[in-house]
C-alpha positions as MATLAB code, in Angstrom:
seq = 'MMMSIQNSRGNETDDLRFQLLTWNVANTDPPGLHSIEELLGFDSNHLVDICAIGLQEIPTGVMQTARSFLQYDDWAKTLMHLLSLKGYYMVESIRMQGLSLSIFVLVKHLPFVRFIRTDLERTGFGGVWGNKGGVAISLWLYSRRICFLNTHLIPHRNHSHARVEQFKTIIDNITFGTSSSILSHDCVFWLGDLNFRISELPRADVLQSINEGRHIELLDFDQFKLEKAKEGILQEFHEADINFPPTYKFDIGTDTYDTSEKKRVPAWTDRILYREHPDYTTTGELDGIY';
ca = [
      -0.247   -0.636    0.269;
       1.410    3.203   -1.058;
       0.394    6.676    0.495;
       2.408   10.040   -1.214;
       3.324   12.485    1.824;
       5.463   15.817    1.788;
       8.732   14.675    2.533;
      11.059   16.829    5.373;
      12.187   19.556    2.003;
       8.525   20.766    2.728;
       7.845   21.344   -1.075;
       7.925   18.112   -2.496;
       6.024   14.830   -2.016;
       7.578   10.859   -1.424;
       5.946    7.598   -2.290;
       5.809    6.018    1.819;
       5.240    2.219    1.721;
       2.874    0.556    3.993;
       3.161   -2.932    4.739;
      -0.008   -3.932    7.240;
      -0.605   -7.369    8.721;
      -3.434   -9.096   10.772;
      -2.991  -12.545   12.268;
      -4.823  -14.413   14.330;
      -2.086  -16.699   15.943;
      -4.582  -18.585   17.810;
      -2.994  -19.018   21.024;
       0.448  -20.044   19.920;
       3.633  -18.798   20.489;
       6.283  -17.149   18.048;
       7.582  -19.575   15.265;
      11.121  -19.671   14.364;
      12.298  -16.116   12.588;
      12.588  -17.437    9.239;
       8.719  -18.115    9.599;
       7.664  -15.037    9.862;
      10.109  -13.242    7.485;
       8.708  -15.157    5.160;
       5.438  -14.426    5.883;
       6.227  -10.456    5.902;
       7.901  -11.381    2.180;
      10.611   -8.658    2.763;
      12.199   -7.101   -0.733;
      15.712   -6.527    0.868;
      15.803   -4.312   -2.681;
      12.640   -2.783   -1.765;
      11.804   -2.608    1.804;
       8.844   -0.700    3.151;
       8.644    2.570    4.895;
       6.277    1.574    7.853;
       5.366   -1.952    8.753;
       2.236   -2.343   11.379;
       1.569   -5.456   12.622;
      -1.712   -6.217   14.715;
      -2.293   -9.943   16.221;
      -5.392  -10.977   17.940;
      -5.155  -14.299   20.547;
      -1.505  -13.819   22.014;
      -1.107  -16.663   24.267;
      -2.797  -14.841   27.752;
      -1.977  -17.230   30.542;
      -1.453  -16.380   34.118;
       2.248  -15.867   33.585;
       2.257  -14.152   30.242;
      -0.443  -11.546   31.399;
       1.795  -10.523   34.069;
       4.913  -10.217   32.512;
       3.353   -8.347   29.947;
       2.752   -5.618   32.328;
       6.152   -5.459   32.595;
       7.888   -6.169   29.699;
       7.008   -6.775   25.569;
       5.501  -10.063   25.162;
       7.207  -12.672   23.165;
       5.434  -11.847   20.359;
       6.787   -8.187   20.030;
       9.936   -9.181   20.639;
      10.414  -11.824   18.365;
       9.122   -8.754   15.887;
      11.492   -6.507   17.261;
      14.771   -8.591   16.704;
      13.099   -9.621   13.439;
      12.742   -6.177   12.092;
      15.629   -4.527   13.960;
      17.854   -6.596   11.439;
      16.582   -5.034    8.110;
      16.786   -1.930    9.782;
      13.488   -0.928   11.422;
      12.668    0.968   14.950;
       9.593   -0.142   16.421;
       8.188    3.349   17.569;
       5.222    1.493   19.893;
       3.078   -1.168   20.600;
       0.332   -1.660   22.593;
      -1.242   -4.970   23.619;
      -4.898   -5.468   25.641;
      -4.671   -9.525   26.910;
      -4.316  -11.520   23.379;
      -5.011   -8.403   21.464;
      -1.538   -6.370   19.718;
      -0.166   -3.810   17.553;
       3.069   -2.696   16.586;
       4.241   -0.442   14.142;
       7.690   -0.127   12.697;
       9.458    1.770   10.730;
      12.896    2.496    9.158;
      15.679    4.346   10.819;
      15.638    6.917    8.500;
      12.454    7.943    8.750;
      12.845    8.414   12.745;
      13.091   11.718   13.294;
       9.783   12.543   11.199;
       7.706   10.571   13.779;
       5.934   12.632   16.090;
       3.030   13.198   18.922;
       2.938    8.977   19.373;
      -0.327    8.459   21.615;
      -2.220    5.423   22.130;
      -5.472    4.076   23.600;
      -7.424    1.036   23.693;
     -11.263   -0.038   23.879;
     -12.724   -3.495   25.533;
     -15.954   -4.271   24.096;
     -15.621   -8.040   25.590;
     -18.487   -9.174   28.157;
     -20.338   -5.722   27.794;
     -17.022   -3.699   28.013;
     -15.500   -4.698   30.868;
     -13.200   -7.271   29.679;
     -10.072   -7.065   26.910;
     -11.096  -10.357   25.000;
     -12.491   -8.483   22.283;
     -12.294   -4.649   21.191;
      -9.422   -2.550   19.753;
      -6.041   -1.163   20.233;
      -5.340    1.760   18.231;
      -1.674    3.543   17.586;
      -1.830    7.928   16.618;
       0.846    9.551   15.202;
       2.557   12.173   12.553;
       4.522   10.940    9.998;
       6.278   14.065    8.456;
       3.424   16.156    7.208;
       0.030   13.749    8.178;
      -1.596   12.228   11.289;
      -1.928    8.539   10.920;
      -3.957    6.354   13.013;
      -3.413    2.459   13.115;
      -6.421    0.709   14.508;
      -6.344   -3.354   15.861;
      -9.983   -4.679   16.437;
     -10.863   -8.572   17.190;
     -14.820   -8.060   17.172;
     -17.491  -10.769   18.982;
     -17.293  -14.294   16.977;
     -20.229  -16.086   15.436;
     -22.584  -16.374   12.508;
     -25.415  -14.742   13.874;
     -23.950  -11.461   15.467;
     -23.082   -9.928   12.188;
     -24.892   -6.204   13.621;
     -23.330   -6.836   16.954;
     -19.923   -6.547   15.244;
     -21.034   -3.285   13.589;
     -22.087   -2.081   17.223;
     -18.974   -2.950   18.491;
     -16.721   -1.209   16.342;
     -18.831    2.321   16.598;
     -18.138    1.583   20.261;
     -14.336    1.372   19.412;
     -14.273    4.594   16.863;
     -16.669    6.923   19.177;
     -14.352    5.800   22.614;
     -10.807    5.494   21.960;
      -8.813    9.377   21.325;
      -5.941   10.580   21.730;
      -5.953   13.500   24.073;
      -8.713   16.001   24.534;
      -9.514   16.785   20.543;
      -7.795   13.721   18.442;
     -10.199   11.052   17.687;
      -9.623    8.290   15.471;
     -11.464    9.820   12.551;
     -10.058   12.605   13.412;
      -6.981   11.767   11.526;
      -5.563   12.521    7.638;
      -5.156    8.667    7.580;
      -6.796    5.578    9.445;
      -5.891    1.817    8.928;
      -7.786   -0.401   10.204;
      -6.922   -4.255   10.596;
      -7.651   -7.598   12.597;
     -10.295  -10.258   12.690;
     -13.454   -8.645   12.042;
     -14.991  -12.302   12.626;
     -17.828  -11.588    9.690;
     -18.601  -14.558    8.211;
     -20.896  -15.941    5.021;
     -24.333  -15.519    5.349;
     -26.996  -18.470    4.792;
     -24.678  -20.607    3.092;
     -24.223  -24.311    3.983;
     -20.871  -25.349    5.228;
     -20.762  -27.852    2.010;
     -21.449  -25.447   -0.353;
     -18.768  -23.351    0.763;
     -15.894  -25.644    0.607;
     -17.547  -26.721   -2.672;
     -17.025  -23.354   -3.940;
     -13.960  -23.015   -2.794;
     -12.536  -26.550   -4.121;
     -13.762  -25.569   -7.496;
     -12.350  -22.620   -7.458;
     -15.649  -20.262   -7.414;
     -14.751  -18.888   -4.360;
     -15.541  -14.926   -5.189;
     -18.901  -15.641   -6.068;
     -19.391  -15.933   -2.153;
     -18.125  -12.672   -1.746;
     -22.075  -11.910   -2.257;
     -22.692  -13.732    0.881;
     -20.164  -11.503    2.798;
     -21.275  -10.347    5.802;
     -19.030   -7.547    6.165;
     -20.329   -6.689    2.406;
     -23.995   -6.626    3.279;
     -23.281   -4.603    6.493;
     -20.812   -1.708    4.759;
     -24.523   -1.394    2.081;
     -26.249   -0.578    5.402;
     -23.632    1.503    7.515;
     -22.593    4.965    6.807;
     -19.517    4.682    8.786;
     -18.394    1.258    6.795;
     -18.972    2.795    3.710;
     -15.842    5.322    4.299;
     -13.455    2.640    4.795;
     -11.906    0.960    1.946;
     -10.128   -2.148    1.076;
      -8.806   -3.626   -1.581;
     -10.598   -6.496   -4.069;
     -10.561   -9.671   -2.514;
      -8.998  -12.463   -4.986;
      -8.417  -15.546   -2.541;
      -9.749  -17.761   -1.006;
     -11.517  -17.156    3.168;
      -8.984  -17.104    5.060;
     -10.788  -18.302    8.253;
     -10.646  -21.329    9.784;
      -7.654  -23.618    9.136;
      -6.262  -26.237   11.042;
      -2.871  -25.316   12.564;
      -0.166  -25.516   10.356;
      -2.339  -26.704    7.445;
      -4.056  -25.000    4.919;
      -6.937  -27.922    5.741;
     -10.190  -25.755    6.813;
     -11.284  -26.845   10.197;
     -11.788  -30.037   10.992;
     -12.552  -30.372   14.582;
     -15.949  -30.980   15.926;
     -17.174  -27.581   15.403;
     -16.383  -27.502   11.555;
     -16.500  -23.748   11.428;
     -17.434  -22.446    7.556;
     -14.720  -20.728    6.140;
     -15.377  -16.587    5.825;
     -13.341  -13.462    5.022;
     -12.800  -13.029    8.580;
      -9.460  -10.839    8.078;
      -9.519   -7.634    6.931;
      -7.051   -4.868    6.090;
      -9.050   -1.261    5.289;
      -7.956    2.534    5.350;
     -10.226    5.638    5.417;
      -8.677    9.150    4.345;
     -10.431   12.307    6.118;
     -12.995   14.039    3.902;
     -11.314   16.624    3.829;
      -7.890   15.944    2.531;
     -10.082   13.638   -0.132;
     -11.815   16.537   -1.550;
      -9.264   18.950   -1.364;
      -6.687   16.889   -2.992;
      -4.231   18.291   -0.087;
      -3.418   14.528    0.342;
      -2.420   13.113   -2.782;
      -4.234    9.482   -2.045;
      -3.685    5.819   -1.160;
      -3.487    3.113   -3.409;
];
């Protein structure tokens, strides 16, 4: 993902390259560095400028949770070690139980990253538990205010509208000081396990469509797209065309859809979206994201 942004010389623009990763790690420990490097797909000749990594379901045992108050968790430390070898610096990381968000920038951009703030919103069990909710990081990068938001919303097929309401709560309640909200930023990157499912269709029909290479037809039943058609706040966010099979839910370490007793219906639960502030969209001050 690219964004044109004013550089330090003040009268020119540079294209900054963003990489965003969302991953529900399903209560597992970090794999080896090689596996994570392979996932990130770094090209040493064309490194991205900013890397945002949002994780869900980080292990939350008693000891892991206690240590997280005193030091970075194992996932954050592993990512920090790997990306430091590539010339990145972790400017901020925030964790809420099993949900985390870490932002890395190439060292050359560090002098131009300012006003870093974080906030979180719990939506689990009526807003008192952080197993679901959102974590956010706000910063100025050169001349632009950017917000990164990682959410993990309520599961199950029958909670589509509840997911929208949780997102609205997160948008309304996360703030960065008295005058800065998520939507006040020039650009918002929203990623996470949004948990929107495929409506109506039986599991066997969904699997057949995937196996026959007709998975794009399933997007007509994608709950996020159906909710977006009705909800103005969702219409402000954009995502790239989905041209890959559903990302949920595989047996761990395989490309086989869930064979457990639950036999969950495949869906595109993992999403990455962005929003440009309307003022910049209409005036052309922000040259665009593409």
